DNA sequence: ATGAAAGCGCTAACAA
DNA sequence: TTGTTAGCGCTTTCAT
């Protein structure tokens, strides 16, 4: 049996489909006599009527749906962000269409086009790079969008990100307070705001602590993965550079450090202190528990969703960006340096 | 400027919209003169024509979309399954609409209705409980669906799951081979197939090894969470029961054991060997690395997607279920029991 | 306050 | 092989 349509409801209630539409839509219910409205509603319920959002979208060019672009759901940073987004959208009747780009720009482009043709009303984007033609174009076209976690070089695009500079500064301060002076950094990809800002803040924090910068202590990683973190640390160790602590650009890079320490028979924190960034789930249970810069993941997602909804409701209003303050979670991966370096 | 429609393309190419439709759709291209088809295609490309899937769905009652129900994306078991699903769907032009149910049956019901009204062509479902009226009803209505990870009591619904019995058996065999005879089990929720099957297999494996079953060594957890795992192990320890190893119903429950050992000042594996189930990402990096039953997460998703696509293409065919063989990943959380128990 | 009519963009009979 | 026609289910002018 075909599911009932608006026409069925209207027929049954003895009104015109247009009237039934008005009665059933809270936005337009005021236009209709209260009694008829109630009658229609009752019939709709009796028939088990479910409005067809596809037909509605075709007519209205809206969809109560937003697109959520994530680089990689298997990175534990992102599921909590997704959850934050859903938590805000769902009470107002919106849904998120989640897509994984796998850090592939072509894939991302085709997914964005597909989402647009499905009439998503806006985007929440966790895949931003500093220069990102696709996203810049979307923004130029006036497509409502909010960046999360990472920003574009163009600060005019609204975003919700951790205060990366403050976080890196805290990390360095923590290490210096333990007595470290030779602090290395595994910088993330320099085509991302997080990679660039954290690196810059690391440098400035060293300077602020009167520590001279040593380029040999910086390795730049090509992606935010455990593998790349391992590559970076191996490179630093093999260069013969002398350091007692390392700041990972994020937790995945720090995880890669753990792998290298293991393979080299070094121990953390005795031989090397390690600090991560993001404090994603489970790093508190690693061996050893990872000291990391904590950022409120779920709140990032929730705040991004709020911003986007706000933009959808007030198309004129000037877009804001939000910087969320991090905190440091000190755990056993950091300790004072040994008298003799490794 | 309004995006071009099929009408625009047809006009520009000097054909009727219907012809343009046929030319642009690979399925119907054969019905049209090759030259005209090419002309239409060229015009479409020139105009940057994008078909409107909403209009198409409204007409065809299909959507090239399936619904993917996940209980909780922040459980690292699920992102790889999602990835496996996408990896299979995407090459054939299908997309998955991912929804988080948060283990809330009401939420799940409303999300399923919403997905159905969006014309999803089928479901891949990771939220099954043994008795699950919503899913049973879907199946009864003939909605194409494939369960993943967990099954319904009704074995007639196609599913892709690990061979839970084999896994639990391997875990017990591993522990007994180390010399353990007092082996506890934190059983998962008994309204899920995974919870029930693993518990049963644990029992049978003990018997097969000539170990008498002791009900005091089994705690049943109300949910598959770290918190519940902790509750369960505390209960076992407080009961004064005597055991040297524990098999967690899944990795989250095993993680909860880690928390309790830490809070009681006990050490793993010296005081207690712990085995998990699923071998989710990161458990190999815990303190200590967790011995766990490895199941191929991504493959589960991929296989489920294959099954579903198959059902969509051959509606008549008899549905199959797939059991994937697990392996055991032996790590440092298991060791021979000490002479003196804790 | 309600109805009539039109159309969102596309596809599937049917006709030619 | 192509065009005609109709309609998927809904909303929104416009008219009454």
Short mmCIF file of N, CA and C (backbone and C1' of nucleotides) in Angstrom, two decimals, chain A residues 6 18 21 49 52 55-56 59, chain D residues 8-15:
data_model
loop_
_atom_site.label_atom_id
_atom_site.label_comp_id
_atom_site.label_asym_id
_atom_site.label_seq_id
_atom_site.Cartn_x
_atom_site.Cartn_y
_atom_site.Cartn_z
N UNK A 6 -0.14 14.04 0.71
CA UNK A 6 -0.90 15.19 1.16
C UNK A 6 -2.30 15.18 0.54
N UNK A 18 -3.80 22.35 -0.82
CA UNK A 18 -3.10 23.55 -0.39
C UNK A 18 -3.41 23.85 1.07
N UNK A 21 -1.65 21.45 3.28
CA UNK A 21 -0.25 21.83 3.38
C UNK A 21 -0.08 22.92 4.43
N UNK A 49 0.36 9.88 7.92
CA UNK A 49 0.98 10.70 6.86
C UNK A 49 2.38 11.16 7.24
N UNK A 52 6.78 14.26 2.42
CA UNK A 52 7.87 13.81 1.57
C UNK A 52 8.87 14.95 1.40
N UNK A 55 9.93 15.96 -2.23
CA UNK A 55 9.02 16.84 -2.96
C UNK A 55 9.12 18.26 -2.42
N UNK A 56 9.20 18.37 -1.12
CA UNK A 56 9.31 19.69 -0.53
C UNK A 56 10.57 20.40 -1.00
N UNK A 59 10.45 21.77 -4.47
CA UNK A 59 9.67 22.99 -4.57
C UNK A 59 10.39 24.18 -3.93
P DC D 8 1.11 11.75 -9.60
"O5'" DC D 8 2.35 11.33 -8.69
"C5'" DC D 8 3.20 10.24 -9.00
"C4'" DC D 8 4.60 10.56 -8.52
"C3'" DC D 8 4.62 11.37 -7.23
"O3'" DC D 8 4.78 10.47 -6.14
"C1'" DC D 8 6.16 12.26 -8.88
P DG D 9 3.57 10.35 -5.09
"O5'" DG D 9 3.73 11.70 -4.25
"C5'" DG D 9 4.89 11.89 -3.46
"C4'" DG D 9 4.93 13.33 -3.03
"C3'" DG D 9 3.71 13.79 -2.26
"O3'" DG D 9 4.17 14.23 -1.00
"C1'" DG D 9 4.32 15.36 -3.93
P DC D 10 3.29 14.98 0.05
"O5'" DC D 10 3.69 16.49 -0.27
"C5'" DC D 10 5.00 16.92 0.05
"C4'" DC D 10 5.28 18.23 -0.64
"C3'" DC D 10 4.55 19.44 -0.05
"O3'" DC D 10 5.46 20.09 0.84
"C1'" DC D 10 4.60 19.45 -2.45
P DT D 11 4.92 21.25 1.75
"O5'" DT D 11 4.98 22.50 0.75
"C5'" DT D 11 6.25 22.99 0.39
"C4'" DT D 11 6.08 24.14 -0.57
"C3'" DT D 11 5.49 25.40 0.04
"O3'" DT D 11 6.26 26.45 -0.51
"C1'" DT D 11 4.26 24.81 -1.87
P DT D 12 6.44 27.83 0.27
"O5'" DT D 12 5.87 28.89 -0.77
"C5'" DT D 12 6.31 28.79 -2.11
"C4'" DT D 12 5.29 29.44 -3.02
"C3'" DT D 12 4.61 30.68 -2.40
"O3'" DT D 12 4.62 31.70 -3.35
"C1'" DT D 12 3.01 29.22 -3.30
P DT D 13 5.05 33.17 -2.92
"O5'" DT D 13 3.64 33.95 -2.83
"C5'" DT D 13 3.34 34.99 -3.73
"C4'" DT D 13 2.88 34.46 -5.08
"C3'" DT D 13 1.73 35.29 -5.62
"O3'" DT D 13 2.16 36.01 -6.76
"C1'" DT D 13 1.26 32.92 -5.69
P DC D 14 1.47 37.37 -7.20
"O5'" DC D 14 -0.02 36.86 -7.48
"C5'" DC D 14 -0.29 36.05 -8.62
"C4'" DC D 14 -1.71 35.52 -8.53
"C3'" DC D 14 -2.74 36.62 -8.22
"O3'" DC D 14 -3.56 36.78 -9.37
"C1'" DC D 14 -3.12 34.62 -6.94
P DA D 15 -4.69 37.94 -9.38
"O5'" DA D 15 -5.96 37.07 -9.00
"C5'" DA D 15 -6.26 35.91 -9.76
"C4'" DA D 15 -7.40 35.14 -9.09
"C3'" DA D 15 -8.65 35.98 -8.81
"O3'" DA D 15 -9.79 35.23 -9.23
"C1'" DA D 15 -7.94 34.91 -6.83
#
